[in-house]
PDB file of C-alpha atoms in Angstrom:
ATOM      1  CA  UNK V   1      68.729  44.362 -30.172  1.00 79.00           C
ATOM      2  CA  UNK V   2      72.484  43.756 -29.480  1.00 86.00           C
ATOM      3  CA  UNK V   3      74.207  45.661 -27.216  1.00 85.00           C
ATOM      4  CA  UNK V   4      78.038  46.122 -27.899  1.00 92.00           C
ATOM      5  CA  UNK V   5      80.017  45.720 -24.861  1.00 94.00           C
ATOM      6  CA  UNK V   6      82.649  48.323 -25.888  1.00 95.00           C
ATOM      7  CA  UNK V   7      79.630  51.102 -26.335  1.00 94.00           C
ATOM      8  CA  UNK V   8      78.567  50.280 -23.139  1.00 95.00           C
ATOM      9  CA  UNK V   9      81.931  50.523 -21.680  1.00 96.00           C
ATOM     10  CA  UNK V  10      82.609  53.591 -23.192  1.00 96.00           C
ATOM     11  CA  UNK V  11      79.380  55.270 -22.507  1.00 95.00           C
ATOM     12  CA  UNK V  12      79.206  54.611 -18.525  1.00 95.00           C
ATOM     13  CA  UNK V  13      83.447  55.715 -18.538  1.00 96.00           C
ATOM     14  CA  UNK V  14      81.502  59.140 -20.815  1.00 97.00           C
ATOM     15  CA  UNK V  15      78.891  59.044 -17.872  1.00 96.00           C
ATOM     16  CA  UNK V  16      80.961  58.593 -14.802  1.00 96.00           C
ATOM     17  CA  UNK V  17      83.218  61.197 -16.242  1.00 97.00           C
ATOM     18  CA  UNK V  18      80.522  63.623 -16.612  1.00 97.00           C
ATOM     19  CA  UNK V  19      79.108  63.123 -13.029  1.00 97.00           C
ATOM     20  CA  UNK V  20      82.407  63.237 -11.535  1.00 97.00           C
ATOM     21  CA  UNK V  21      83.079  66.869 -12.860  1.00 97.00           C
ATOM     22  CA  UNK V  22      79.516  67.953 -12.247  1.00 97.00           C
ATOM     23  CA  UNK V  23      79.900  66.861  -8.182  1.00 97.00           C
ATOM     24  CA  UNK V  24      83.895  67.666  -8.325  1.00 96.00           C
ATOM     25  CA  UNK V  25      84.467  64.014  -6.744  1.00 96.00           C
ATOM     26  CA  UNK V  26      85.035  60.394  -8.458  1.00 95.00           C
ATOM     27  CA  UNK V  27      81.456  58.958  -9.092  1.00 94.00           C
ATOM     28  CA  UNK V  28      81.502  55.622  -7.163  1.00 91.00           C
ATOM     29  CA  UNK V  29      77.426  55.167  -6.618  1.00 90.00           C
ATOM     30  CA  UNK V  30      74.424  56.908  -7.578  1.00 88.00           C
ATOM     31  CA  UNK V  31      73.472  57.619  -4.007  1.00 85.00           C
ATOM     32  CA  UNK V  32      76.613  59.308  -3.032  1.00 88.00           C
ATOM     33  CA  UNK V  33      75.980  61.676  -6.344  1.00 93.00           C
ATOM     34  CA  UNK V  34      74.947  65.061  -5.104  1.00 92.00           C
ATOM     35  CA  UNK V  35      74.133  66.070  -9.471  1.00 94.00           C
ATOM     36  CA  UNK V  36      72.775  62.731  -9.782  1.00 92.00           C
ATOM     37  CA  UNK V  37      70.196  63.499  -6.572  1.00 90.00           C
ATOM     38  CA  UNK V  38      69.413  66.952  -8.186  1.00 88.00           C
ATOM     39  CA  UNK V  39      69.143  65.625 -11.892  1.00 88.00           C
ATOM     40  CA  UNK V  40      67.366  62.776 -11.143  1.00 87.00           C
ATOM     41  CA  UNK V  41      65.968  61.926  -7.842  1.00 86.00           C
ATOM     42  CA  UNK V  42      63.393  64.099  -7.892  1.00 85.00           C
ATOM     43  CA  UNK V  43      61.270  61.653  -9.995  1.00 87.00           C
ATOM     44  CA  UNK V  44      61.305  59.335  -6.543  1.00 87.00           C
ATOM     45  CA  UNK V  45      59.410  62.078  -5.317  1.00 86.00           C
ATOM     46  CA  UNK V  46      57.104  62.494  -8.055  1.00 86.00           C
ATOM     47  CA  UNK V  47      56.319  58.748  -7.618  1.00 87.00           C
ATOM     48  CA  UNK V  48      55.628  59.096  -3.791  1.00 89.00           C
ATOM     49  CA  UNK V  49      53.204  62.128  -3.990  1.00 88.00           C
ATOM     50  CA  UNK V  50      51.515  60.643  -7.115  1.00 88.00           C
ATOM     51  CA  UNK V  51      50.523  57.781  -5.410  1.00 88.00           C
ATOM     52  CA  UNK V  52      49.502  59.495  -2.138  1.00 90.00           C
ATOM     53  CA  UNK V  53      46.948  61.762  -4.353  1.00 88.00           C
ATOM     54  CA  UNK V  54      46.165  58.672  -6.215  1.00 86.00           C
ATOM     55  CA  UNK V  55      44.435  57.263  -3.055  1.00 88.00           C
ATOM     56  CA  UNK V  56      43.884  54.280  -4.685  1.00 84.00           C
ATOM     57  CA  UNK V  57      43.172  52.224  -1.463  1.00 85.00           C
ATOM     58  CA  UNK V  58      39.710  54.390  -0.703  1.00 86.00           C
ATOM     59  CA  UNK V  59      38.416  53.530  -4.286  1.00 84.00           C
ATOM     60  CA  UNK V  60      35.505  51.548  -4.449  1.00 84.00           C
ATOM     61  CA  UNK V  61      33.142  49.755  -7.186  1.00 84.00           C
ATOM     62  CA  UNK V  62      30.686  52.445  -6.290  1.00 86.00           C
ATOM     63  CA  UNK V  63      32.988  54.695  -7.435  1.00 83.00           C
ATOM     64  CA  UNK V  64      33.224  53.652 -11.049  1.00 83.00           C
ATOM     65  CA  UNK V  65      31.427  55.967 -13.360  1.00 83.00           C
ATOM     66  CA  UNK V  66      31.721  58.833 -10.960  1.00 85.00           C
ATOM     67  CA  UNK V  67      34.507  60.436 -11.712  1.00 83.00           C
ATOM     68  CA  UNK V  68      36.093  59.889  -9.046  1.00 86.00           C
ATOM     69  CA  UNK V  69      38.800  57.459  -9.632  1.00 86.00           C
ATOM     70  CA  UNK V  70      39.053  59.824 -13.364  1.00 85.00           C
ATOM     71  CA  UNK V  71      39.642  62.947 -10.785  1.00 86.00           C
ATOM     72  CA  UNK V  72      42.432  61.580  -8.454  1.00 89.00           C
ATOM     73  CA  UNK V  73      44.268  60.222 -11.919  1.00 87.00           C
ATOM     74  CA  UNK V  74      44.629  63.543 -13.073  1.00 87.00           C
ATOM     75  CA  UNK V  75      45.719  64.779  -9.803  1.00 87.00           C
ATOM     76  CA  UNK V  76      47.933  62.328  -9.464  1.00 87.00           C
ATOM     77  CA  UNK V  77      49.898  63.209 -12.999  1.00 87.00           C
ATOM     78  CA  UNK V  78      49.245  66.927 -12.389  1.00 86.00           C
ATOM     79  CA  UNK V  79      51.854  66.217  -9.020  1.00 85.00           C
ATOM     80  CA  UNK V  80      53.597  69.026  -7.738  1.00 86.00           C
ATOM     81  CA  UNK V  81      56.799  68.693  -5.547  1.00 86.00           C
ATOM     82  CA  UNK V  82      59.609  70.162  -3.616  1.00 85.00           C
ATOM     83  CA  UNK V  83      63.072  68.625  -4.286  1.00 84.00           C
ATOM     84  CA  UNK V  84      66.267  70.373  -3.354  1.00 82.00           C
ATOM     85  CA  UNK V  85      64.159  73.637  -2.477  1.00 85.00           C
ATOM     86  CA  UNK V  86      62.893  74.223  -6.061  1.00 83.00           C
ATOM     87  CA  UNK V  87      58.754  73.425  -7.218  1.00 86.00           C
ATOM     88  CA  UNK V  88      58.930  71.388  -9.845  1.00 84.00           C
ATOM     89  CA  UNK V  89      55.864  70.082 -12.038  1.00 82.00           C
ATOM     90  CA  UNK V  90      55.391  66.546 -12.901  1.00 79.00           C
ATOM     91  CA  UNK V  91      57.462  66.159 -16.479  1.00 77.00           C
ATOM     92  CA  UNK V  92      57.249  62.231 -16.210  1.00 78.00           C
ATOM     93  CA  UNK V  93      54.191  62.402 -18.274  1.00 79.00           C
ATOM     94  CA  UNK V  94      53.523  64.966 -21.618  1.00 77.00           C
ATOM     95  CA  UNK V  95      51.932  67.581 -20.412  1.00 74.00           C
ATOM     96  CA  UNK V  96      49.428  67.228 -24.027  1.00 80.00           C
ATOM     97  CA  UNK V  97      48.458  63.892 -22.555  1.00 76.00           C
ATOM     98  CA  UNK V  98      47.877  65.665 -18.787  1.00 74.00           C
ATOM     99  CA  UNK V  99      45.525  68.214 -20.182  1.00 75.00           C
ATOM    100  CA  UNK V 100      44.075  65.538 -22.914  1.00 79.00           C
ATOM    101  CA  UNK V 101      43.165  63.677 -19.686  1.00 76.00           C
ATOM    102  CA  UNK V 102      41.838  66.217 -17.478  1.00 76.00           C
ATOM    103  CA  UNK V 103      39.500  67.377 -20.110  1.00 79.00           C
ATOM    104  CA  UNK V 104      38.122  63.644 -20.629  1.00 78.00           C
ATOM    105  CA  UNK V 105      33.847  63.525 -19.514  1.00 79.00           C
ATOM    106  CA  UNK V 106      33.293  60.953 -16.772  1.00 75.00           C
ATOM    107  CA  UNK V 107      34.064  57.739 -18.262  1.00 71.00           C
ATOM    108  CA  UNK V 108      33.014  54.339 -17.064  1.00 73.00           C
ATOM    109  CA  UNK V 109      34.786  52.259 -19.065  1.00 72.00           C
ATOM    110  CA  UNK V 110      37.787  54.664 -18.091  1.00 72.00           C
ATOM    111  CA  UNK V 111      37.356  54.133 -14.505  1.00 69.00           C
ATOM    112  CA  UNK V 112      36.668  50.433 -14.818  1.00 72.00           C
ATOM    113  CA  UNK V 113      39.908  50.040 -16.074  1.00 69.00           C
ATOM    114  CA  UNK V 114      41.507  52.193 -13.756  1.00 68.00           C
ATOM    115  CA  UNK V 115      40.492  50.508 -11.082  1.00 66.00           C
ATOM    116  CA  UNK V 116      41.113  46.683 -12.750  1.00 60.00           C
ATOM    117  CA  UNK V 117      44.537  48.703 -12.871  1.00 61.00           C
ATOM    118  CA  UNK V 118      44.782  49.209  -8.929  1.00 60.00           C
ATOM    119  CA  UNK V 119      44.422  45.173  -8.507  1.00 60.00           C
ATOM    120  CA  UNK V 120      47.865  44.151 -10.811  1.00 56.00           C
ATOM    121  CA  UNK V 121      50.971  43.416  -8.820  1.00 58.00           C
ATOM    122  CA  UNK V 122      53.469  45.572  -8.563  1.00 57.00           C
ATOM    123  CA  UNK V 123      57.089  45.155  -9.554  1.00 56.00           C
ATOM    124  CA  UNK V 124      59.519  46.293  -7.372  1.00 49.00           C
ATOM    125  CA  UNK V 125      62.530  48.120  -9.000  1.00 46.00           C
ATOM    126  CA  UNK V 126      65.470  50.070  -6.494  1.00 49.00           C
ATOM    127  CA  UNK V 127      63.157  49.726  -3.487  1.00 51.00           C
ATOM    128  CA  UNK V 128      60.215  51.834  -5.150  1.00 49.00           C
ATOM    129  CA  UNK V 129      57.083  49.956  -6.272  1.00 47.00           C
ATOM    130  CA  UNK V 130      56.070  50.433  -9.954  1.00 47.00           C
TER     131      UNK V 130
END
């Protein structure tokens, strides 16, 4: 894919434009962006709670077949959170696929995998790991 350096230019100019007149202020950084933390940050959230329900640091090879790791998956992508005092349900993942999941019978394969999945290293990308 080649990226044209003019479309990019014009596009963040389009962007910065369009966040300066949603926070009524010149955008200089993301962090400073008060639409930016309401539009967008919310998914930092998402990521923090899905990972606490995840628990993924109590699972255990005994636990493979038992539906437990298959359990605290789907309650990890059925995450609920409260960002900028609104509830707002996980959209980072189709909610088709969410119920598709929950209604999946114990699976050991499924768990084996989701827990050769907890022993990858992460990548680190704007101080969250992924």
């Amino acid at each position: 894919m080649t990226i044209s350096t003019e479309n990019l230019e014009l596009l963040f100019e389009k962007f910065t434009k369009f966040v300066s007149t949603k926070d009524k202020k010149t955008f200089t950084e993301f962090n400073g962006s008060k639409y930016i933390d309401t539009a967008e940050n919310y998914k930092y959230s998402f990521y923090d709670e899905a990972r606490e329900n995840l628990g993924q640091k109590w699972w255990k090879p005994e636990n493979i077949g038992s539906g437990k790791i298959q359990n605290a998956v789907s309650s990890a992508i059925k995450t609920r959170v409260i960002h900028e005092f609104q509830t707002i349900d996980n959209n980072l993942v189709d909610w088709r696929k969410k119920d598709a999941f929950a209604k999946t019978k114990k699976n050991k394969n499924l768990d084996t995998t989701l827990q050769l999945n907890k022993k990858m290293p992460r990548k680190r990308i704007s101080g969250h790991l992924i």
